[in-house]
Short mmCIF file of C-alpha atoms and ligand atoms in Angstrom, two decimals:
data_model
loop_
_atom_site.label_atom_id
_atom_site.label_comp_id
_atom_site.label_asym_id
_atom_site.label_seq_id
_atom_site.Cartn_x
_atom_site.Cartn_y
_atom_site.Cartn_z
CA MET A 1 -33.32 -62.07 12.22
CA GLU A 2 -33.66 -58.79 13.99
CA LYS A 3 -31.16 -56.19 12.80
CA LYS A 4 -29.01 -54.89 15.59
CA THR A 5 -27.29 -51.52 15.56
CA VAL A 6 -24.01 -51.46 17.39
CA LEU A 7 -22.73 -48.04 18.32
CA ARG A 8 -18.98 -47.93 18.64
CA LYS A 9 -15.96 -45.90 17.68
CA PRO A 10 -14.52 -46.61 14.26
CA LYS A 11 -11.40 -48.74 14.42
CA GLY A 12 -9.37 -45.82 13.10
CA PHE A 13 -9.62 -44.42 16.63
CA ILE A 14 -7.84 -45.59 19.73
CA ASP A 15 -10.39 -46.92 22.19
CA VAL A 16 -9.21 -45.11 25.30
CA TYR A 17 -7.48 -41.78 24.92
CA LYS A 18 -4.51 -41.51 27.26
CA HIS A 19 -3.96 -37.77 27.32
CA LYS A 20 -1.61 -37.75 30.23
CA PRO A 21 -0.10 -40.57 32.21
CA GLY A 22 -2.95 -41.74 34.41
CA ALA A 23 -5.64 -39.63 32.69
CA GLU A 24 -7.75 -41.86 30.49
CA LYS A 25 -10.64 -40.43 28.52
CA ASP A 26 -13.26 -41.73 26.17
CA ARG A 27 -13.77 -38.38 24.45
CA THR A 28 -11.63 -35.81 22.70
CA HIS A 29 -10.48 -32.45 24.03
CA TYR A 30 -12.40 -30.48 21.40
CA CYS A 31 -14.99 -27.87 22.41
CA PRO A 32 -18.67 -28.72 21.92
CA GLY A 33 -19.71 -27.91 18.36
CA CYS A 34 -16.15 -27.87 16.99
CA GLY A 35 -15.67 -29.32 13.51
CA HIS A 36 -12.39 -31.11 14.18
CA GLY A 37 -14.15 -34.01 15.90
CA ILE A 38 -16.49 -34.53 12.95
CA LEU A 39 -13.62 -34.55 10.47
CA HIS A 40 -11.62 -36.89 12.70
CA LYS A 41 -14.55 -39.30 12.67
CA LEU A 42 -14.87 -39.21 8.90
CA ILE A 43 -11.17 -40.00 8.58
CA ALA A 44 -11.23 -42.76 11.20
CA GLU A 45 -14.26 -44.40 9.55
CA ALA A 46 -12.68 -44.28 6.12
CA LEU A 47 -9.46 -45.84 7.41
CA GLU A 48 -11.41 -48.71 8.94
CA ASP A 49 -13.61 -49.22 5.90
CA PHE A 50 -10.63 -49.29 3.52
CA ASP A 51 -8.59 -51.41 5.93
CA LEU A 52 -5.88 -48.76 6.02
CA VAL A 53 -5.47 -48.14 9.76
CA GLU A 54 -2.19 -50.05 9.86
CA LYS A 55 -0.82 -48.39 6.75
CA THR A 56 -1.62 -44.79 7.65
CA ILE A 57 0.62 -42.14 9.17
CA ILE A 58 -1.07 -38.95 10.29
CA ILE A 59 0.98 -35.81 10.68
CA SER A 60 -0.68 -33.54 13.20
CA PRO A 61 -0.01 -29.82 13.34
CA VAL A 62 0.24 -27.14 15.95
CA GLY A 63 -3.27 -25.86 16.54
CA CYS A 64 -6.39 -27.26 18.16
CA SER A 65 -5.73 -30.60 16.44
CA VAL A 66 -2.24 -30.84 17.95
CA PHE A 67 -3.42 -33.85 19.95
CA ALA A 68 -4.72 -35.83 16.97
CA TYR A 69 -2.13 -38.44 17.85
CA TYR A 70 -4.02 -39.26 21.02
CA TYR A 71 -7.00 -40.31 18.94
CA PHE A 72 -5.98 -42.05 15.74
CA HIS A 73 -4.95 -45.67 15.85
CA THR A 74 -2.47 -44.99 13.09
CA GLY A 75 1.18 -44.05 13.01
CA ASN A 76 1.39 -40.50 14.29
CA LEU A 77 3.82 -37.63 14.20
CA GLN A 78 3.20 -34.21 15.69
CA VAL A 79 5.37 -31.59 14.08
CA ALA A 80 6.43 -27.94 14.30
CA HIS A 81 3.93 -25.26 13.35
CA GLY A 82 3.25 -25.26 9.60
CA ARG A 83 5.74 -27.98 8.79
CA ALA A 84 3.37 -30.91 8.36
CA PRO A 85 3.70 -30.98 4.52
CA ALA A 86 7.51 -31.12 4.77
CA VAL A 87 7.44 -33.95 7.30
CA ALA A 88 4.67 -35.68 5.35
CA THR A 89 6.93 -35.46 2.29
CA ALA A 90 9.74 -37.24 4.08
CA VAL A 91 7.44 -39.91 5.47
CA SER A 92 5.73 -40.47 2.17
CA ARG A 93 8.99 -40.68 0.21
CA ALA A 94 10.63 -43.00 2.69
CA ASN A 95 7.53 -45.22 2.98
CA PRO A 96 5.87 -45.11 -0.44
CA ASP A 97 3.41 -47.84 0.50
CA SER A 98 2.02 -45.94 3.44
CA VAL A 99 -0.95 -43.60 3.39
CA VAL A 100 0.22 -40.21 4.59
CA ILE A 101 -2.19 -37.60 5.89
CA SER A 102 -1.24 -34.01 6.62
CA TYR A 103 -3.89 -32.59 8.94
CA GLN A 104 -3.71 -28.81 9.39
CA GLY A 105 -5.57 -25.69 10.50
CA ASP A 106 -5.67 -22.41 8.60
CA GLY A 107 -3.14 -20.63 10.81
CA ASP A 108 -0.83 -23.59 10.53
CA LEU A 109 -1.21 -24.22 6.81
CA ALA A 110 -1.87 -20.78 5.36
CA ALA A 111 0.11 -18.49 7.67
CA ILE A 112 3.30 -19.87 9.19
CA GLY A 113 3.32 -22.90 6.89
CA GLY A 114 2.25 -21.09 3.71
CA ASN A 115 5.37 -21.87 1.76
CA ASN A 116 5.54 -25.48 2.93
CA ILE A 117 2.17 -26.39 1.52
CA HIS A 118 2.86 -24.70 -1.80
CA GLN A 119 6.12 -26.56 -2.30
CA ALA A 120 4.55 -29.92 -1.40
CA ALA A 121 1.62 -29.24 -3.74
CA ASN A 122 3.97 -28.16 -6.51
CA ARG A 123 6.02 -31.33 -6.16
CA GLY A 124 2.84 -33.37 -6.23
CA GLU A 125 3.80 -35.29 -3.12
CA ASN A 126 1.75 -38.39 -2.50
CA MET A 127 -0.38 -37.37 0.46
CA ALA A 128 -3.89 -36.38 1.51
CA VAL A 129 -4.05 -32.92 3.03
CA PHE A 130 -7.01 -32.07 5.22
CA PHE A 131 -7.15 -28.34 5.72
CA VAL A 132 -9.52 -27.16 8.43
CA ASN A 133 -10.61 -23.63 7.67
CA ASN A 134 -12.33 -22.11 10.71
CA ALA A 135 -11.34 -18.54 9.78
CA ILE A 136 -9.43 -18.07 13.01
CA TYR A 137 -6.55 -19.24 15.21
CA GLY A 138 -8.60 -21.45 17.50
CA MET A 139 -6.03 -22.87 19.86
CA THR A 140 -4.46 -19.57 20.87
CA GLY A 141 -7.74 -17.84 21.60
CA GLY A 142 -9.18 -16.52 18.35
CA GLN A 143 -6.69 -14.30 16.55
CA MET A 144 -6.98 -13.31 12.90
CA ALA A 145 -5.97 -16.04 10.45
CA PRO A 146 -5.20 -15.65 6.74
CA THR A 147 -8.74 -16.92 6.13
CA THR A 148 -10.50 -14.46 8.48
CA LEU A 149 -13.34 -12.80 6.57
CA GLU A 150 -13.54 -9.12 5.69
CA GLY A 151 -15.05 -7.34 8.66
CA GLN A 152 -14.79 -10.40 10.92
CA LYS A 153 -14.06 -9.56 14.53
CA THR A 154 -11.25 -11.50 16.15
CA THR A 155 -9.13 -10.77 19.19
CA THR A 156 -6.52 -9.10 16.96
CA THR A 157 -9.08 -7.37 14.73
CA PRO A 158 -11.52 -6.13 17.38
CA TYR A 159 -13.11 -3.72 14.90
CA GLY A 160 -13.28 -6.36 12.20
CA ARG A 161 -10.71 -7.33 9.56
CA ASN A 162 -9.89 -4.25 7.60
CA VAL A 163 -8.71 -5.16 4.12
CA LYS A 164 -6.80 -1.88 3.84
CA THR A 165 -4.52 -2.85 6.69
CA ASP A 166 -4.93 -6.63 7.01
CA GLY A 167 -5.39 -7.74 3.40
CA TYR A 168 -8.04 -10.07 2.06
CA PRO A 169 -8.94 -13.59 3.16
CA ILE A 170 -6.74 -16.05 1.29
CA GLN A 171 -8.63 -18.56 -0.82
CA VAL A 172 -6.28 -21.44 -0.32
CA CYS A 173 -8.05 -23.97 -2.53
CA GLU A 174 -7.96 -21.58 -5.46
CA LEU A 175 -4.28 -20.99 -4.80
CA ILE A 176 -3.49 -24.70 -4.66
CA ASN A 177 -5.41 -25.09 -7.89
CA THR A 178 -2.87 -22.90 -9.69
CA PHE A 179 -0.23 -25.61 -9.35
CA THR A 180 0.04 -28.21 -12.07
CA ALA A 181 0.71 -31.29 -9.98
CA PRO A 182 -2.26 -31.75 -7.58
CA VAL A 183 -4.78 -34.38 -8.64
CA TYR A 184 -7.69 -33.49 -6.41
CA VAL A 185 -8.60 -30.09 -4.99
CA THR A 186 -11.92 -29.54 -3.31
CA ARG A 187 -13.68 -27.42 -0.71
CA THR A 188 -16.39 -28.84 1.50
CA SER A 189 -18.15 -27.79 4.68
CA LEU A 190 -19.43 -29.21 7.94
CA GLN A 191 -22.38 -26.80 8.18
CA ASP A 192 -25.10 -29.47 7.96
CA MET A 193 -25.66 -33.17 7.32
CA ALA A 194 -25.78 -32.84 3.55
CA ASN A 195 -22.41 -31.12 3.53
CA ILE A 196 -20.92 -33.51 6.06
CA ARG A 197 -21.83 -36.29 3.63
CA LYS A 198 -20.04 -34.44 0.83
CA THR A 199 -17.04 -34.01 3.11
CA ARG A 200 -17.15 -37.74 3.76
CA THR A 201 -16.96 -38.41 0.03
CA ALA A 202 -14.03 -36.00 -0.33
CA VAL A 203 -12.17 -37.52 2.62
CA ARG A 204 -12.56 -40.98 1.13
CA LYS A 205 -11.43 -39.90 -2.29
CA ALA A 206 -8.31 -38.17 -0.93
CA ILE A 207 -7.40 -41.18 1.19
CA MET A 208 -7.87 -43.58 -1.72
CA ASN A 209 -5.73 -41.33 -3.92
CA ALA A 210 -2.95 -41.54 -1.35
CA LYS A 211 -3.35 -45.30 -1.16
CA ASN A 212 -3.26 -45.62 -4.94
CA LYS A 213 -0.20 -43.32 -5.15
CA LYS A 214 -2.03 -40.78 -7.27
CA GLY A 215 -0.23 -37.82 -5.76
CA PHE A 216 -1.37 -34.68 -3.98
CA SER A 217 -4.97 -34.35 -2.81
CA PHE A 218 -6.18 -31.25 -1.02
CA VAL A 219 -9.45 -31.09 0.89
CA GLU A 220 -10.36 -27.77 2.48
CA VAL A 221 -13.09 -28.16 5.06
CA LEU A 222 -15.05 -25.15 6.34
CA SER A 223 -15.43 -25.88 10.01
CA MET A 224 -17.16 -24.45 13.07
CA CYS A 225 -15.29 -22.82 15.93
CA PRO A 226 -18.05 -21.85 18.40
CA SER A 227 -15.57 -20.90 21.14
CA GLY A 228 -13.47 -18.68 18.93
CA TRP A 229 -16.44 -17.17 17.13
CA LYS A 230 -18.39 -16.60 20.36
CA LYS A 231 -21.43 -18.32 18.89
CA ASP A 232 -23.35 -21.44 19.81
CA SER A 233 -23.18 -24.54 17.64
CA LEU A 234 -26.25 -23.78 15.53
CA GLN A 235 -25.27 -20.15 15.02
CA SER A 236 -21.84 -21.35 13.97
CA GLN A 237 -23.23 -23.69 11.34
CA GLN A 238 -25.47 -20.90 10.13
CA TRP A 239 -22.53 -18.51 9.97
CA ILE A 240 -20.59 -20.87 7.72
CA LYS A 241 -23.55 -20.99 5.37
CA GLU A 242 -24.23 -17.26 5.31
CA SER A 243 -20.77 -15.74 5.67
CA MET A 244 -18.05 -18.23 4.83
CA VAL A 245 -19.49 -20.02 1.83
CA PRO A 246 -19.94 -16.84 -0.25
CA ARG A 247 -16.23 -16.10 0.25
CA PHE A 248 -15.09 -19.72 0.03
CA PRO A 249 -17.34 -21.36 -2.57
CA LEU A 250 -17.88 -25.08 -2.11
CA GLY A 251 -17.18 -27.70 -4.72
CA VAL A 252 -14.54 -29.61 -6.61
CA LEU A 253 -11.96 -27.36 -8.24
CA ARG A 254 -10.03 -30.19 -9.81
CA ASP A 255 -10.30 -33.94 -10.02
CA ILE A 256 -7.95 -35.79 -12.31
CA SER A 257 -7.55 -38.70 -9.88
CA GLU A 258 -8.82 -41.29 -12.36
CA GLU A 259 -6.52 -40.44 -15.21
CA ALA A 260 -3.50 -39.46 -13.10
CA GLU A 261 -0.58 -41.83 -13.39
CA THR A 262 0.64 -43.68 -10.34
CA ILE A 263 3.62 -41.93 -8.79
CA GLU A 264 6.80 -43.98 -8.58
CA ARG A 265 9.76 -42.29 -6.97
CA PRO A 266 13.05 -43.83 -5.94
CA VAL A 267 13.12 -44.50 -2.21
CA PRO A 268 16.08 -42.75 -0.64
CA VAL A 269 18.27 -45.42 0.88
CA MET A 270 21.12 -44.59 3.18
CA GLY A 271 23.64 -47.36 3.60
CA HIS A 272 26.29 -47.89 6.19
CA GLU A 273 28.90 -45.98 4.20
CA GLU A 274 26.73 -42.85 3.90
CA VAL A 275 25.84 -42.92 7.58
CA LYS A 276 29.51 -43.22 8.43
CA LYS A 277 30.33 -40.22 6.24
CA ILE A 278 27.62 -38.05 7.78
CA PHE A 279 28.10 -38.94 11.42
CA GLY A 280 31.80 -39.68 11.33
CA TYR A 281 31.51 -43.12 12.90
CA SER A 282 34.59 -45.23 12.58
CA GLU A 283 32.90 -48.62 12.65
CA PHE A 284 29.82 -50.09 14.23
CA LYS A 285 31.28 -52.39 16.80
CA ALA A 286 29.54 -55.16 18.65
CA SER A 287 29.62 -54.87 22.42
CA THR A 288 32.24 -56.92 24.21
CA ILE A 289 30.64 -56.49 27.63
CA GLN A 290 28.98 -59.59 29.08
CA LYS A 291 25.27 -59.06 29.79
CA ASN A 292 23.81 -60.34 33.02
CA THR A 293 21.42 -63.10 32.01
CA GLU A 294 19.77 -63.10 35.44
CA ALA A 295 18.94 -59.42 35.91
CA ASN A 296 16.22 -58.53 38.44
CA LEU A 297 14.48 -56.13 36.13
CA GLU A 298 14.65 -56.25 32.36
CA LYS A 299 13.12 -54.34 29.49
CA ILE A 300 13.65 -51.11 31.34
CA SER A 301 11.04 -48.38 30.92
CA LEU A 302 12.30 -45.71 33.28
CA ARG A 303 11.20 -42.23 34.23
CA VAL A 304 13.78 -40.12 36.00
CA SER A 305 12.26 -37.04 37.51
CA GLY A 306 13.05 -34.14 39.82
CA PHE A 307 13.75 -30.41 39.93
CA GLY A 308 15.56 -28.86 36.99
CA GLY A 309 19.23 -28.83 38.02
CA GLN A 310 19.20 -32.16 39.86
CA GLY A 311 21.01 -33.93 37.06
CA ILE A 312 17.85 -35.62 35.84
CA MET A 313 18.79 -35.50 32.18
CA SER A 314 22.38 -36.61 32.90
CA THR A 315 21.17 -39.64 34.85
CA GLY A 316 19.07 -40.65 31.85
CA ILE A 317 21.83 -40.01 29.33
CA VAL A 318 24.43 -41.94 31.31
CA LEU A 319 22.11 -44.92 31.77
CA ALA A 320 21.23 -44.93 28.06
CA ASN A 321 24.90 -44.73 27.12
CA VAL A 322 25.92 -47.52 29.45
CA GLY A 323 23.03 -49.60 28.08
CA MET A 324 24.31 -48.95 24.58
CA GLU A 325 27.82 -50.06 25.57
CA TYR A 326 26.27 -53.31 26.82
CA GLY A 327 24.73 -53.76 23.37
CA TYR A 328 21.11 -53.05 24.31
CA ASN A 329 18.73 -50.97 22.25
CA VAL A 330 18.26 -47.71 24.12
CA SER A 331 16.35 -44.44 23.93
CA TRP A 332 16.44 -41.23 25.93
CA LEU A 333 13.70 -38.65 25.66
CA PRO A 334 13.90 -35.43 27.66
CA SER A 335 10.77 -33.55 28.61
CA TYR A 336 11.33 -29.83 28.67
CA GLY A 337 7.83 -28.75 29.49
CA PRO A 338 6.59 -25.83 31.52
CA GLU A 339 7.69 -28.11 34.36
CA MET A 340 11.17 -26.66 33.97
CA ARG A 341 10.00 -23.53 35.69
CA GLY A 342 9.65 -24.83 39.19
CA GLY A 343 7.89 -28.18 39.12
CA THR A 344 9.34 -31.37 37.76
CA ALA A 345 11.75 -31.98 34.90
CA ASN A 346 11.89 -35.54 33.66
CA CYS A 347 13.18 -37.89 31.03
CA SER A 348 12.17 -41.27 29.65
CA VAL A 349 14.76 -44.00 29.24
CA LYS A 350 14.31 -47.39 27.61
CA ILE A 351 16.92 -50.13 27.71
CA GLN A 352 15.92 -53.40 26.12
CA GLU A 353 16.80 -56.24 23.78
CA ASP A 354 13.87 -55.60 21.45
CA THR A 355 13.58 -52.80 18.98
CA ILE A 356 12.16 -49.67 20.61
CA GLY A 357 8.96 -48.22 19.15
CA ALA A 358 7.87 -45.15 21.09
CA SER A 359 10.56 -43.55 23.20
CA GLU A 360 8.16 -41.91 25.65
CA VAL A 361 7.69 -43.98 28.79
CA THR A 362 4.01 -43.88 29.71
CA GLU A 363 3.92 -47.01 31.85
CA PRO A 364 7.27 -47.21 33.64
CA ASN A 365 8.50 -50.35 35.32
CA MET A 366 10.95 -48.17 37.19
CA ILE A 367 11.00 -44.60 38.43
CA ILE A 368 13.71 -42.55 40.08
CA ALA A 369 12.00 -39.72 41.95
CA MET A 370 14.39 -37.02 43.10
CA ASN A 371 11.80 -34.72 44.69
CA GLN A 372 8.33 -34.95 46.16
CA PRO A 373 6.31 -33.65 43.18
CA SER A 374 8.00 -36.31 41.04
CA LEU A 375 7.11 -39.09 43.42
CA GLU A 376 3.51 -37.91 43.57
CA LYS A 377 3.29 -37.52 39.82
CA PHE A 378 4.91 -40.71 38.61
CA GLU A 379 4.27 -43.42 41.19
CA ASN A 380 0.68 -43.72 40.00
CA ILE A 381 1.57 -44.60 36.45
CA MET A 382 3.97 -47.43 37.32
CA VAL A 383 3.15 -50.97 36.32
CA PRO A 384 2.77 -53.42 39.23
CA GLY A 385 5.94 -55.30 40.09
CA GLY A 386 8.21 -52.44 39.12
CA ALA A 387 10.93 -50.73 41.14
CA LEU A 388 10.41 -47.32 42.72
CA MET A 389 13.50 -45.53 43.97
CA TYR A 390 13.08 -42.23 45.74
CA ASN A 391 15.44 -39.67 47.16
CA SER A 392 14.81 -39.80 50.89
CA THR A 393 17.12 -36.83 51.53
CA LEU A 394 14.53 -34.49 50.02
CA ILE A 395 11.31 -36.47 50.20
CA ASP A 396 9.56 -36.72 53.56
CA ILE A 397 6.47 -38.61 52.46
CA GLU A 398 6.19 -42.37 51.87
CA PRO A 399 5.16 -43.82 48.50
CA THR A 400 1.57 -45.04 48.46
CA ARG A 401 2.08 -47.99 46.09
CA ASN A 402 2.30 -51.41 47.72
CA ASP A 403 2.51 -53.47 44.56
CA VAL A 404 6.00 -52.27 43.56
CA ASP A 405 9.41 -52.69 45.19
CA ILE A 406 10.34 -49.55 47.11
CA TYR A 407 13.93 -48.35 47.42
CA LYS A 408 14.35 -45.47 49.84
CA VAL A 409 17.81 -44.09 49.08
CA PRO A 410 19.32 -40.84 50.43
CA ILE A 411 20.65 -39.96 46.97
CA THR A 412 21.40 -36.29 47.60
CA GLY A 413 22.81 -37.08 51.06
CA ILE A 414 25.30 -39.60 49.65
CA ALA A 415 26.44 -37.05 47.06
CA ASP A 416 26.82 -34.39 49.75
CA GLU A 417 28.99 -36.75 51.79
CA LEU A 418 31.24 -37.08 48.77
CA GLY A 419 31.56 -33.30 48.70
CA ASP A 420 29.52 -32.29 45.66
CA THR A 421 25.74 -32.44 45.31
CA ARG A 422 26.15 -32.61 41.53
CA VAL A 423 27.31 -36.23 41.64
CA GLN A 424 23.85 -37.27 42.81
CA SER A 425 23.05 -38.35 39.25
CA MET A 426 25.87 -40.91 39.41
CA VAL A 427 24.66 -42.11 42.82
CA SER A 428 21.36 -42.82 41.07
CA VAL A 429 23.18 -44.63 38.26
CA GLY A 430 24.97 -46.87 40.78
CA ALA A 431 21.75 -47.55 42.67
CA PHE A 432 19.99 -48.33 39.38
CA ALA A 433 22.68 -50.92 38.59
CA ALA A 434 22.13 -52.63 41.94
CA ILE A 435 18.34 -52.57 41.79
CA THR A 436 18.05 -53.88 38.24
CA GLY A 437 21.13 -56.08 38.22
CA LEU A 438 21.55 -54.92 34.65
CA PHE A 439 24.99 -53.34 34.89
CA ASP A 440 28.15 -54.22 36.77
CA PRO A 441 29.32 -51.18 38.78
CA GLU A 442 32.94 -51.79 37.76
CA GLU A 443 31.93 -51.68 34.10
CA ILE A 444 30.22 -48.34 34.68
CA VAL A 445 33.32 -47.04 36.43
CA SER A 446 35.49 -48.12 33.52
CA LEU A 447 33.18 -46.24 31.12
CA ILE A 448 33.27 -43.00 33.10
CA PRO A 449 36.28 -41.44 31.35
CA SER A 450 34.56 -41.89 27.97
CA LEU A 451 31.24 -40.58 29.34
CA PHE A 452 32.85 -37.47 30.80
CA THR A 453 35.54 -36.70 28.26
CA GLY A 454 37.70 -33.69 29.05
CA LYS A 455 36.83 -33.57 32.76
CA PRO A 456 39.69 -33.36 35.26
CA ASP A 457 40.72 -36.52 37.09
CA LYS A 458 39.30 -35.24 40.35
CA VAL A 459 35.80 -35.01 38.82
CA LEU A 460 36.10 -38.45 37.25
CA LYS A 461 37.18 -39.91 40.58
CA MET A 462 34.27 -38.36 42.43
CA ASN A 463 31.80 -39.68 39.85
CA GLU A 464 33.31 -43.16 40.07
CA GLU A 465 33.03 -43.03 43.83
CA ALA A 466 29.40 -41.89 43.53
CA VAL A 467 28.50 -44.88 41.35
CA LEU A 468 30.01 -47.31 43.85
CA ARG A 469 28.40 -45.60 46.83
CA GLY A 470 24.98 -45.69 45.20
CA TYR A 471 25.48 -49.34 44.27
CA ASN A 472 26.69 -50.34 47.72
CA TYR A 473 23.92 -48.48 49.52
CA VAL A 474 21.33 -50.58 47.71
CA THR A 475 23.11 -53.93 48.11
CA GLU A 476 23.75 -53.29 51.82
CA ASN A 477 20.22 -52.13 52.69
CA PHE A 478 17.99 -54.18 50.47
CA SER A 479 17.85 -57.77 49.38
CA VAL A 480 18.48 -57.46 45.66
C1 LIG B 1 6.41 -21.35 15.94
C2 LIG B 1 5.11 -21.08 16.61
N1 LIG B 1 4.47 -19.90 16.42
C3 LIG B 1 3.31 -19.66 17.02
C4 LIG B 1 2.74 -20.58 17.83
C5 LIG B 1 1.44 -20.28 18.53
N2 LIG B 1 0.31 -20.97 17.90
C6 LIG B 1 -0.14 -22.13 18.39
S1 LIG B 1 -1.48 -22.67 17.56
C7 LIG B 1 -1.50 -21.33 16.56
C8 LIG B 1 -2.55 -21.14 15.50
C9 LIG B 1 -3.42 -22.29 15.29
O1 LIG B 1 -4.47 -21.95 14.45
P1 LIG B 1 -4.98 -22.88 13.29
O2 LIG B 1 -3.84 -23.45 12.53
O3 LIG B 1 -5.97 -22.11 12.51
O4 LIG B 1 -5.64 -24.11 14.03
P2 LIG B 1 -6.91 -24.19 15.01
O5 LIG B 1 -6.36 -24.06 16.38
O6 LIG B 1 -7.86 -23.09 14.64
O7 LIG B 1 -7.48 -25.54 14.74
C10 LIG B 1 -0.45 -20.48 16.88
C11 LIG B 1 -0.19 -19.19 16.20
C12 LIG B 1 3.41 -21.81 18.00
N3 LIG B 1 2.91 -22.78 18.77
N4 LIG B 1 4.59 -22.03 17.38
#
C-alpha cells in the first residue's frame, strides 16, 4: 500500500481559532519567525501523542502568548502578569489528576513574576513550566527584560544594556536549579532543527513528569523574536546561536525525574459549612418560584451592549439575579475593555438549567443593543433563530439579520416617559421577560426591593413601573 502523508494540526490545537466574535482564523497571531508558534506546536503534538488533551490545563501569561487559550484544545486560564505559577499551583492542587502547564515569557516569569516562580519551584508544585526566553519584552514593543544580554539594544536600552546601571542578564535556569525540589531543569533552543528536536524531547519529558505527578519541571527555551530584535528569521536564529547560547548555555541542569517519588498532597476540600462561614450565607435555599415550562427562548446566552452609562451592566446583573431566584444556573461577565472609552460596553449573561462552562457569550441567542455600534457589532455573531432587541430611540438603522426575531423597542424613550433615563435598564429587563417568556413580570416586581436594597420607595416604584412598561410594550406590539 502506498504510504500517505496527511498534513494537519495536532489535536492539541483547536481547529479554527476564534479570536474575536465573528473573526475565525486558521493561523496564530504570532509574527513570522517567532518561536512561540514552534513551542506551541511541540506542546500540542505531545498532548495528542500522550492522549492528554482532555486532562491538560494551560495557564497563559501576559505577553505575546497571552492568547494561547485561543489555540490549545485544553482547559485554559489566562492570568495576571507573572502570576501563572500561583494560579497553576491552585489548579494543580485542586485537580491533582490534571496536567498543568505554566507557559510564560521572560518579562512575565523573571521580572514581574520573579517571586512567584521561585516559590512554586521551591514548593515543588506538580506542573510543567515552559519559559520562553527571547531576551526582550516582545508584546509591548521590545523593552529590556531581565534576560536582555549585556550590550543588547532594546527600546529602553538604546545604547545597549549597561551592566553598571541595568545589572546582568539573569540566568533563570541556574537560579531554579538552586532549589531542592525541582525534578527537571533544562535549557533548550529553537535556533535550528537539531535544537528544536531537543526542545521536543524536553517538552515531552516535562509533560510526562506532570502526568506522573513527579513535581516541578522547568524548561527554558531560547526563542526568536525577529520583530523585537529587528532581524529577519535567519538572522534571529543565528543570533541565538552566537549571542544567547554563550550567556545561556544549553543542556540539562538537573534530571531526577526517574527516581523522584510521586507527589501526593491532600486535596483542599471546602464543604458547605466552610463556604457558609466565609461568605456568610444563612442557608442554600431551593427556589420557590414556578418556572415557565413553555418559555419562548431557553438556555439564554445573552449579550447586553451599549454606551458606558446606559445601565448595561445593571441590566445583566438584574437578569442574572432574577434567573438565580428562579433556580436557574446563571453567570454574568462584564467586559471592561477599551470600549469603555467611547465605543461599546457589554456584558455576557447566561441563564440555563445546565451547568455553565464558559461564562463568555460568543454565540448569543439573544442580544440587547442599546446603541448603534452595539447593534452593528453583535448582530453578526447571533445564532439563527435567536431574539434581537434594539433600542429604537437611539438607533436609526435597521438590523440586517433576517434569520432572527427582531424586537424594535424604544427603550430609552419609555424610560424618559417615566421621568428618568436611568430606568432604561429595567425597561430592558421587562422586555426581556416578555420576549423570552422566562420570567413573570410580577415576580420581577416583587424581587425589586431585594435587588435595590436601601433605595427610596420612589426609586423602587419607578423601577417597578419600568419593568411593566417594557413587558407590556413587547406583548402589545409583537406576537410573543
Ligand atoms: C501588571 C502589568 N504590568 C505591565 C504590563 C505590560 N506588559 C504586557 S506584556 C509585558 C512583557 C511581556 O514580555 P515577556 O514576558 O518577555 O513575553 P513576550 O511578549 O516577549 O512573549 C508587559 C510589561 C501588564 N500588562 N500588566
